Coordinates of C-alpha atoms and ligand atoms in Angstrom, one line a residue:
M1 CA 0.0 0.0 0.0
P2 CA 1.4 3.4 -0.9
A3 CA 1.5 6.1 1.9
T4 CA -1.6 8.1 2.6
I5 CA -1.2 11.8 2.1
T6 CA -3.4 14.3 3.9
L7 CA -3.6 18.0 4.1
D8 CA -3.8 20.1 7.2
H9 CA -5.0 23.6 6.4
A10 CA -3.4 25.2 9.4
S11 CA -1.2 28.2 8.8
A12 CA 1.1 26.9 11.4
L13 CA 1.9 23.5 13.0
P14 CA -0.7 22.2 15.4
D15 CA 0.2 22.5 19.1
E16 CA -0.4 18.8 19.6
L17 CA 1.6 16.6 17.3
P18 CA 1.1 12.8 17.1
E19 CA 3.4 10.7 19.3
G20 CA 6.9 10.5 17.8
A21 CA 5.9 12.7 14.8
L22 CA 8.8 13.8 12.6
V23 CA 8.3 17.4 11.4
A24 CA 10.0 18.5 8.2
V25 CA 10.6 22.2 7.7
G26 CA 11.6 23.9 4.5
V27 CA 14.9 25.7 4.7
R28 CA 15.8 28.2 2.0
A29 CA 19.4 28.3 0.7
D30 CA 21.5 30.6 2.9
H31 CA 18.6 31.2 5.3
L32 CA 19.5 28.7 8.0
A33 CA 19.2 31.1 10.9
D34 CA 15.7 32.3 9.8
D35 CA 14.2 29.0 8.8
A36 CA 15.9 26.6 11.3
P37 CA 16.5 28.8 14.4
G38 CA 19.0 27.4 16.8
V39 CA 20.9 25.2 14.4
A40 CA 24.6 26.1 14.4
A41 CA 25.9 27.0 11.0
E42 CA 29.1 25.0 11.6
L43 CA 27.0 21.9 12.2
A44 CA 25.0 22.3 9.0
A45 CA 28.2 23.0 7.0
A46 CA 29.8 19.9 8.5
A47 CA 26.8 17.9 7.4
G48 CA 27.0 19.4 3.9
F49 CA 23.5 21.0 4.3
A50 CA 23.2 24.4 2.6
G51 CA 19.4 24.5 2.0
K52 CA 19.8 23.4 -1.6
A53 CA 16.7 21.8 -3.1
G54 CA 16.5 18.2 -2.0
Q55 CA 19.1 18.3 0.7
T56 CA 18.0 17.0 4.1
M57 CA 19.4 17.0 7.6
L58 CA 18.1 16.0 11.0
A59 CA 18.7 18.7 13.6
A60 CA 17.8 19.9 17.1
T61 CA 16.3 23.4 16.6
D62 CA 14.8 25.9 19.0
D63 CA 11.4 24.3 18.3
G64 CA 12.6 20.7 18.8
V65 CA 13.9 18.0 16.6
R66 CA 13.2 18.8 12.9
L67 CA 14.0 17.3 9.6
L68 CA 15.5 20.2 7.7
V69 CA 14.5 20.0 4.0
G70 CA 16.3 22.3 1.5
I71 CA 14.0 24.2 -0.7
G72 CA 16.6 26.2 -2.6
A73 CA 16.1 29.8 -3.6
P74 CA 13.2 28.7 -3.2
A75 CA 12.9 26.2 -6.0
G76 CA 10.2 26.3 -8.7
P77 CA 7.0 24.4 -8.0
G78 CA 8.0 21.5 -10.2
E79 CA 11.2 20.9 -8.1
F80 CA 9.0 20.0 -5.1
R81 CA 8.7 16.5 -6.6
K82 CA 12.4 16.0 -5.9
I83 CA 12.1 17.8 -2.6
G84 CA 9.2 15.6 -1.5
A85 CA 11.1 12.5 -2.5
A86 CA 14.1 13.4 -0.5
A87 CA 12.0 14.3 2.5
G88 CA 10.0 11.1 2.3
K89 CA 13.1 9.0 2.0
A90 CA 14.7 10.7 5.1
A91 CA 11.5 10.1 7.0
L92 CA 11.1 6.4 6.3
K93 CA 11.2 5.3 9.9
A94 CA 8.9 8.0 11.4
P95 CA 5.6 6.8 12.7
A96 CA 4.0 10.1 11.7
F97 CA 5.5 12.5 9.2
V98 CA 4.4 16.2 9.0
L99 CA 5.6 18.3 6.1
D100 CA 5.7 22.0 6.8
V101 CA 7.8 23.0 3.8
L102 CA 5.6 25.3 1.8
A103 CA 5.2 28.3 4.1
R104 CA 8.1 30.2 2.5
L105 CA 6.6 30.0 -1.0
E106 CA 4.6 32.8 -2.6
P107 CA 0.9 31.9 -2.1
S108 CA 0.4 31.6 -5.9
D109 CA 3.1 29.0 -6.1
R110 CA 1.8 26.8 -3.3
P111 CA -0.8 24.7 -5.2
A112 CA 1.6 23.5 -7.9
A113 CA 4.3 22.9 -5.3
A114 CA 1.9 21.0 -3.0
E115 CA 0.9 18.8 -6.0
A116 CA 4.5 18.0 -6.8
L117 CA 5.3 17.5 -3.1
A118 CA 2.6 14.9 -2.7
E119 CA 3.8 13.1 -5.8
G120 CA 7.4 13.2 -4.7
V121 CA 6.6 11.8 -1.3
L122 CA 4.7 8.9 -2.8
L123 CA 7.1 8.2 -5.7
G124 CA 10.3 8.6 -3.7
T125 CA 9.1 6.1 -1.1
Y126 CA 7.6 3.6 -3.6
R127 CA 8.8 0.0 -3.2
Y128 CA 8.1 -3.2 -5.1
E129 CA 7.8 -5.8 -2.4
A130 CA 5.6 -8.5 -3.9
Y131 CA 8.3 -11.2 -3.6
Q132 CA 10.0 -10.1 -0.4
A133 CA 9.1 -11.9 2.8
A134 CA 10.9 -9.3 5.0
P135 CA 11.4 -6.1 3.1
E136 CA 14.2 -4.0 4.5
G137 CA 13.5 -0.9 6.6
V138 CA 10.1 0.5 7.6
R139 CA 7.8 1.9 4.9
L140 CA 6.3 5.3 5.1
E141 CA 2.6 4.9 5.8
A142 CA 1.2 8.4 6.2
A143 CA 2.3 12.0 5.7
T144 CA 0.5 15.2 6.4
I145 CA 1.2 18.3 4.4
V146 CA 0.7 21.5 6.3
A147 CA -0.2 24.5 4.1
K148 CA -2.3 27.5 4.2
G149 CA -4.0 28.1 0.9
G150 CA -7.5 26.9 1.0
A151 CA -9.4 24.9 -1.6
R152 CA -6.7 25.2 -4.3
V153 CA -4.0 23.7 -2.2
A154 CA -6.4 21.0 -1.0
S155 CA -7.3 19.9 -4.5
A156 CA -3.7 20.1 -5.6
V157 CA -2.7 17.7 -2.8
R158 CA -5.5 15.4 -3.9
R159 CA -4.4 15.6 -7.5
G160 CA -0.8 14.9 -6.6
T161 CA -1.9 11.9 -4.6
E162 CA -3.9 10.5 -7.4
I163 CA -1.1 11.0 -9.9
G164 CA 1.5 9.5 -7.5
E165 CA -0.8 6.4 -7.1
A166 CA -1.3 6.0 -10.8
V167 CA 2.5 6.2 -11.5
S168 CA 3.0 3.7 -8.7
Y169 CA 0.4 1.4 -10.3
T170 CA 2.3 1.6 -13.6
R171 CA 5.6 0.9 -11.7
D172 CA 4.0 -2.3 -10.2
L173 CA 3.0 -3.5 -13.7
V174 CA 6.4 -2.9 -15.1
N175 CA 8.2 -4.5 -12.1
S176 CA 6.0 -7.7 -12.3
P177 CA 8.0 -10.5 -13.8
G178 CA 7.2 -11.7 -17.4
G179 CA 6.2 -15.2 -16.1
E180 CA 3.6 -13.6 -13.8
L181 CA 2.4 -10.8 -16.0
T182 CA 1.4 -12.8 -19.1
P183 CA -0.8 -11.1 -21.7
R184 CA -3.8 -12.8 -20.1
E185 CA -2.9 -11.5 -16.6
F186 CA -2.0 -8.0 -17.9
A187 CA -5.4 -7.8 -19.6
K188 CA -7.1 -9.0 -16.4
R189 CA -5.4 -6.4 -14.2
V190 CA -6.0 -3.6 -16.6
T191 CA -9.7 -4.6 -16.8
A192 CA -10.1 -4.4 -13.1
A193 CA -8.2 -1.2 -12.7
G194 CA -10.0 0.4 -15.7
E195 CA -13.4 -0.5 -14.5
A196 CA -12.7 0.7 -11.0
S197 CA -11.8 4.1 -12.6
G198 CA -15.0 4.3 -14.6
L199 CA -13.5 3.4 -18.0
E200 CA -15.1 1.2 -20.6
V201 CA -13.0 -1.9 -21.2
E202 CA -12.9 -4.2 -24.2
V203 CA -10.7 -7.2 -24.3
W204 CA -10.1 -9.0 -27.5
E205 CA -8.9 -12.6 -27.1
K206 CA -7.0 -14.5 -29.8
A207 CA -10.1 -15.4 -31.9
A208 CA -11.1 -11.7 -32.1
I209 CA -7.6 -10.7 -32.9
K210 CA -7.6 -13.2 -35.8
K211 CA -10.9 -12.0 -37.0
A212 CA -9.5 -8.5 -36.9
K213 CA -6.6 -9.7 -39.1
M214 CA -4.0 -8.3 -36.8
G215 CA -1.1 -10.2 -38.5
G216 CA 1.7 -8.3 -36.6
L217 CA 0.4 -9.2 -33.2
L218 CA -0.4 -12.8 -34.3
G219 CA 3.0 -13.2 -35.9
V220 CA 5.0 -12.1 -32.8
N221 CA 2.8 -14.3 -30.7
R222 CA 3.4 -17.4 -32.7
G223 CA 6.5 -18.3 -30.7
S224 CA 4.6 -18.3 -27.4
E225 CA 2.5 -20.7 -25.4
E226 CA 0.6 -17.7 -24.0
D227 CA -2.2 -16.2 -26.1
P228 CA -2.2 -12.5 -27.0
R229 CA -4.6 -9.9 -25.9
F230 CA -5.8 -6.6 -27.4
V231 CA -7.3 -4.3 -24.8
I232 CA -9.2 -1.1 -25.5
L233 CA -9.9 1.4 -22.7
R234 CA -12.3 4.2 -23.3
H235 CA -13.2 7.4 -21.5
R236 CA -16.3 8.9 -23.0
P237 CA -17.3 12.3 -21.5
E238 CA -20.8 13.2 -21.1
G239 CA -21.9 15.7 -23.7
R240 CA -19.7 17.1 -26.5
P241 CA -16.1 16.2 -26.0
K242 CA -13.3 18.8 -26.2
G243 CA -11.6 16.5 -28.6
R244 CA -10.8 12.9 -29.4
L245 CA -7.4 11.5 -28.5
A246 CA -6.0 8.0 -29.0
F247 CA -3.2 6.5 -27.0
V248 CA -1.3 3.4 -28.1
G249 CA 1.1 1.4 -25.9
K250 CA 3.5 -1.4 -26.7
G251 CA 2.6 -4.3 -24.4
V252 CA 5.4 -6.9 -24.9
T253 CA 5.2 -8.7 -21.5
F254 CA 8.6 -10.3 -22.1
D255 CA 11.0 -9.8 -25.0
A256 CA 13.3 -12.7 -25.5
G257 CA 13.9 -11.5 -29.1
G258 CA 12.3 -14.5 -30.8
L259 CA 14.5 -16.5 -33.1
S260 CA 16.8 -13.5 -33.4
I261 CA 17.3 -14.2 -29.7
K262 CA 18.8 -11.7 -27.3
P263 CA 21.8 -12.5 -25.2
S264 CA 20.7 -13.4 -21.7
S265 CA 22.1 -10.3 -20.1
S266 CA 20.0 -8.2 -22.5
M267 CA 16.9 -10.0 -21.4
E268 CA 17.3 -9.1 -17.7
S269 CA 15.3 -5.9 -18.1
M270 CA 12.9 -7.3 -20.8
K271 CA 10.0 -7.7 -18.4
N272 CA 9.8 -3.9 -18.8
D273 CA 8.9 -4.2 -22.5
M274 CA 5.3 -3.4 -21.7
G275 CA 6.4 0.0 -20.2
G276 CA 4.6 1.9 -23.0
A277 CA 1.3 0.1 -22.4
A278 CA 1.7 0.4 -18.7
A279 CA 2.3 4.1 -19.0
V280 CA -0.9 4.5 -21.1
V281 CA -2.8 2.5 -18.5
G282 CA -1.6 4.8 -15.7
A283 CA -2.6 7.8 -17.7
M284 CA -6.0 6.4 -18.5
L285 CA -6.7 5.8 -14.9
L286 CA -6.2 9.6 -14.4
V287 CA -8.2 10.8 -17.4
P288 CA -11.7 10.7 -15.8
L289 CA -10.3 12.9 -13.0
L290 CA -7.9 15.2 -14.9
A291 CA -9.4 15.3 -18.4
P292 CA -13.1 14.6 -17.9
R293 CA -14.1 16.5 -21.0
T294 CA -11.7 14.9 -23.4
E295 CA -12.6 11.6 -25.2
V296 CA -9.6 9.4 -24.8
T297 CA -9.2 5.8 -26.1
A298 CA -6.3 3.5 -25.4
Y299 CA -5.3 0.6 -27.6
L300 CA -3.0 -2.0 -26.0
P301 CA -1.6 -4.9 -28.0
M302 CA -0.2 -7.5 -25.6
T303 CA 2.0 -10.5 -26.2
D304 CA 5.4 -11.9 -25.3
N305 CA 8.2 -12.4 -27.9
M306 CA 9.3 -16.0 -27.5
L307 CA 10.9 -18.7 -29.7
G308 CA 8.7 -21.7 -29.5
G309 CA 8.6 -24.2 -32.4
D310 CA 6.1 -22.3 -34.3
A311 CA 7.9 -18.9 -33.9
M312 CA 7.9 -16.6 -36.9
R313 CA 10.9 -17.1 -39.0
V314 CA 13.4 -14.6 -40.3
G315 CA 12.2 -13.7 -43.7
D316 CA 8.5 -14.3 -43.0
V317 CA 6.0 -11.8 -44.3
L318 CA 3.2 -10.6 -42.0
T319 CA 0.1 -8.7 -43.1
A320 CA -0.9 -5.9 -40.8
R321 CA -4.5 -5.0 -40.0
N322 CA -4.5 -2.2 -42.6
G323 CA -3.4 -4.6 -45.3
K324 CA 0.3 -3.5 -45.5
T325 CA 2.8 -6.4 -45.7
M326 CA 5.9 -6.4 -43.4
E327 CA 9.0 -8.5 -44.0
V328 CA 10.5 -9.7 -40.7
L329 CA 14.2 -9.6 -41.1
N330 CA 14.8 -9.5 -37.3
T331 CA 12.3 -11.0 -35.0
D332 CA 13.6 -8.8 -32.2
A333 CA 12.2 -5.7 -33.9
E334 CA 8.8 -7.0 -32.7
G335 CA 7.4 -3.8 -31.1
R336 CA 6.8 -2.1 -34.4
L337 CA 5.0 -5.2 -35.8
I338 CA 2.3 -5.2 -33.0
L339 CA 2.1 -1.4 -33.0
A340 CA 1.4 -1.5 -36.8
D341 CA -1.9 -3.3 -36.0
A342 CA -2.8 -1.2 -33.0
L343 CA -2.2 2.1 -34.8
S344 CA -4.3 0.8 -37.7
V345 CA -7.2 0.1 -35.4
A346 CA -6.8 3.6 -33.8
V347 CA -6.8 5.3 -37.2
E348 CA -10.1 3.6 -38.1
E349 CA -11.8 5.4 -35.3
E350 CA -10.7 8.8 -36.7
P351 CA -9.2 10.4 -33.6
D352 CA -7.9 14.0 -33.7
A353 CA -4.5 12.7 -32.8
I354 CA -2.6 9.5 -31.9
I355 CA 0.2 9.3 -29.4
D356 CA 2.0 6.0 -29.0
A357 CA 4.4 5.1 -26.2
A358 CA 6.8 2.2 -26.6
T359 CA 10.1 0.8 -25.3
L360 CA 11.0 0.5 -28.9
T361 CA 14.8 0.7 -29.5
G362 CA 18.1 0.4 -27.7
A363 CA 19.2 3.0 -30.4
C364 CA 17.1 5.6 -28.7
M365 CA 19.1 5.1 -25.5
V366 CA 22.4 5.3 -27.4
A367 CA 21.2 8.7 -28.8
L368 CA 19.7 10.3 -25.6
G369 CA 20.9 8.3 -22.6
D370 CA 18.7 6.3 -20.3
K371 CA 16.7 9.1 -18.6
M372 CA 15.2 10.8 -21.7
A373 CA 12.6 9.7 -24.2
G374 CA 12.8 10.4 -27.9
V375 CA 9.8 12.1 -29.4
M376 CA 9.0 11.8 -33.2
G377 CA 6.0 12.7 -35.2
N378 CA 4.3 13.8 -38.4
H379 CA 2.8 17.0 -36.9
D380 CA 5.0 19.7 -35.4
G381 CA 2.1 21.2 -33.4
L382 CA 1.4 17.9 -31.7
V383 CA 5.1 17.3 -31.1
E384 CA 5.3 20.7 -29.3
R385 CA 2.3 19.7 -27.1
V386 CA 3.9 16.5 -26.0
L387 CA 7.2 18.2 -25.3
G388 CA 5.5 21.0 -23.4
A389 CA 3.5 18.5 -21.3
A390 CA 6.6 16.5 -20.6
E391 CA 8.4 19.7 -19.5
R392 CA 5.6 20.8 -17.2
Q393 CA 5.5 17.3 -15.6
G394 CA 9.2 17.0 -15.2
E395 CA 9.7 14.1 -17.5
L396 CA 12.7 14.4 -19.8
A397 CA 12.0 14.2 -23.6
W398 CA 13.7 15.4 -26.7
H399 CA 12.5 15.8 -30.3
L400 CA 14.1 13.5 -32.9
P401 CA 13.6 13.8 -36.6
L402 CA 12.1 11.4 -39.1
P403 CA 14.5 12.0 -42.0
E404 CA 13.1 11.3 -45.5
H405 CA 16.5 10.2 -46.7
L406 CA 16.3 7.2 -44.3
R407 CA 12.9 6.1 -45.6
P408 CA 14.3 4.0 -48.5
T409 CA 16.3 1.9 -46.0
I410 CA 13.1 0.2 -44.8
D411 CA 11.9 -0.6 -48.4
S412 CA 11.6 -4.4 -48.8
D413 CA 12.4 -6.5 -51.8
V414 CA 9.4 -8.8 -51.2
A415 CA 6.9 -6.9 -49.1
D416 CA 5.6 -3.3 -48.6
I417 CA 8.1 -2.6 -45.8
R418 CA 10.9 -4.4 -43.9
N419 CA 11.1 -4.4 -40.1
I420 CA 14.8 -3.4 -39.8
A421 CA 16.6 -0.9 -41.9
T422 CA 19.4 -2.0 -44.3
K423 CA 21.8 0.2 -42.4
P424 CA 22.4 0.1 -38.6
Y425 CA 22.5 3.9 -38.0
G426 CA 19.6 5.9 -36.7
G427 CA 17.7 2.9 -35.4
A428 CA 15.3 5.0 -33.3
L429 CA 14.4 7.0 -36.4
T430 CA 13.9 4.1 -38.8
A431 CA 11.6 2.6 -36.2
G432 CA 9.7 5.8 -36.1
L433 CA 9.5 5.9 -39.9
F434 CA 8.2 2.3 -39.9
L435 CA 5.4 3.3 -37.5
R436 CA 4.5 6.4 -39.6
E437 CA 3.4 4.0 -42.4
F438 CA 0.5 3.0 -40.2
V439 CA -1.0 6.3 -39.2
G440 CA -2.1 7.8 -42.6
D441 CA -2.5 11.5 -42.2
V442 CA -3.8 11.5 -38.7
P443 CA -1.6 13.8 -36.5
W444 CA 0.7 11.4 -34.6
V445 CA 3.5 11.4 -32.1
H446 CA 5.7 8.4 -31.1
I447 CA 7.4 8.4 -27.7
D448 CA 10.3 6.0 -27.5
L449 CA 10.7 5.4 -23.8
A450 CA 13.1 2.4 -23.9
G451 CA 15.5 4.4 -21.7
P452 CA 13.4 6.1 -19.1
A453 CA 10.8 3.3 -18.5
F454 CA 13.3 1.5 -16.3
A455 CA 16.0 2.9 -13.9
S456 CA 19.2 1.1 -13.1
A457 CA 19.7 3.3 -10.0
P458 CA 17.4 5.7 -8.1
W459 CA 17.5 9.5 -8.7
D460 CA 15.2 12.3 -7.6
E461 CA 11.7 10.8 -7.2
V462 CA 12.6 7.9 -9.5
T463 CA 13.1 4.5 -7.8
K464 CA 15.2 1.6 -9.2
G465 CA 13.3 -0.6 -11.6
G466 CA 10.0 0.5 -13.4
T467 CA 9.7 4.2 -13.2
G468 CA 6.2 4.9 -14.5
Y469 CA 7.7 7.3 -17.1
G470 CA 5.1 8.7 -19.4
V471 CA 2.1 8.5 -17.2
R472 CA 2.3 12.2 -16.2
T473 CA 3.1 13.5 -19.7
L474 CA 0.2 11.5 -21.4
A475 CA -2.3 12.6 -18.7
E476 CA -1.2 16.2 -19.0
V477 CA -1.6 16.1 -22.8
A478 CA -5.2 14.9 -22.3
A479 CA -5.9 17.4 -19.5
S480 CA -4.7 20.3 -21.5
W481 CA -6.2 19.1 -24.8
T482 CA -7.7 21.6 -27.3
K483 CA -8.3 21.3 -31.0
L484 CA -5.0 21.1 -33.0
P485 CA -4.3 23.9 -35.4
A486 CA -4.1 22.7 -39.0
S487 CA -0.3 22.5 -39.4
S488 CA 2.1 19.7 -40.1
Ligands
BES1 N1 12.4 -4.1 -26.5 C1 13.5 -3.8 -27.4 C2 14.1 -2.4 -27.2 C3 14.8 -2.1 -25.9 C4 16.1 -2.3 -25.7 C5 14.0 -1.6 -24.8 C6 16.7 -2.0 -24.5 C7 14.6 -1.3 -23.6 C8 16.0 -1.6 -23.4 C9 13.1 -3.9 -28.8 O1 12.1 -4.9 -29.1 C10 14.3 -4.4 -29.6 O2 14.7 -5.5 -29.3 N2 14.8 -3.6 -30.4 C11 16.0 -3.9 -31.2 C12 15.7 -3.4 -32.6 C13 16.7 -3.9 -33.6 C14 16.6 -5.4 -33.7 C15 16.4 -3.2 -34.9 C16 17.1 -3.2 -30.6 O3 17.0 -2.0 -30.1 O4 18.2 -3.7 -30.6
MN2 MN1 12.8 -6.8 -29.3
ZN3 ZN1 10.8 -5.2 -27.5

């Protein structure tokens, strides 16, 4: 269970604090004497505490023992995610945790900071403990944020809590092993969570997928004992929607590479290959709350990529849902094959825009590192929206091109298109060019989150393992959605 976050509207700390409560106070950079009276400057200096955003230190102040939490100059509202994470981690063993860190902010900055603070506390203290009999340490169970600011701060804390919980849900999905989270199990969990959030849920089993002629999903699934699934989640607003958005997420529950098998060490993180679908699910759980007036539909193809006796062969030709044929020259470039079908279904429903999220290429990590997603698309206005949403939500993303001169490298001798390029360079871009073939002229953006979906070490509010990357960006795009200008 994630920690519970509540808000206390008091303008100052209550006189009576719960037994053993740890109180965190915000300390601005170079304001130790004002913000933490009684703490010797030499002591703080020796502990390396200067009030920088995210620094923490336990100290005896004139008011009693306090967790000093650096808030910088003070930091911008978005940085409070990192600050909340640092405070939450430092408080892990406290039976009651009270955060009094917003008082030094301008009142107009408090709602956004409170939202990020609640997210940060939840995300920074997240743990995946499903398989641990005796998890280390004590987990944070409850935190109270103290802030004056009325209804706006209250709803911001509620929003931050909901967002933190949705991101944590996505992390749980990504962290679940491939043998546990089979396509069947993935669809089952998504159905339960979707229905609980008021979404319409459709699950297509293998027969329906065959009937829909989804040759990419079926081809990738041939090597597996586990049947595929195709899940559609819908949020339909009452009355006229502000717009109609489609999300598509790669749901490869384990990627062994197929016959073009990966080395074992490269498979170690391949339970995360459904990180795109999981991010879309997390965002969809937030849509009724954050984007009630936008119609949003999610399309989630699910399979693992195995190498059973009937696995697709190198050189096989698959026919996607929209009739295009795809020559499979590397069975490990499977994500684009299942996305081809899912994008085709999305296009048929004529949305205003399509955004896909996929752990698609190692090449994207080579280009941008493992903390930043690559963003490609056929519509600059939509690309700007996605980058803007990512920036506002503190998720790192960078625009990559879809160069026309690379398009001929995915021409096939025998089919309409081949699933790997003839040259090894620009692998993230040729994957993007492949996907572009399946969206027609619908405005579309592709987010390659192969790097940021999974963290090899913790940083800021990001914990090791599944990160939930993309949930906040996608939810923000939906929440801020307005009709796209006719540009390209
Ligand atoms: N799931 C992988 C991409 C990936 C790699 C995600 C590392 C996260 C971390 C994808 O299916 C894949 O195997 N891509 C190949 C494409 C190649 C065969 C053209 C790759 O990146 O090597
Ligand atoms: Mn692969
Ligand atoms: Zn993959």
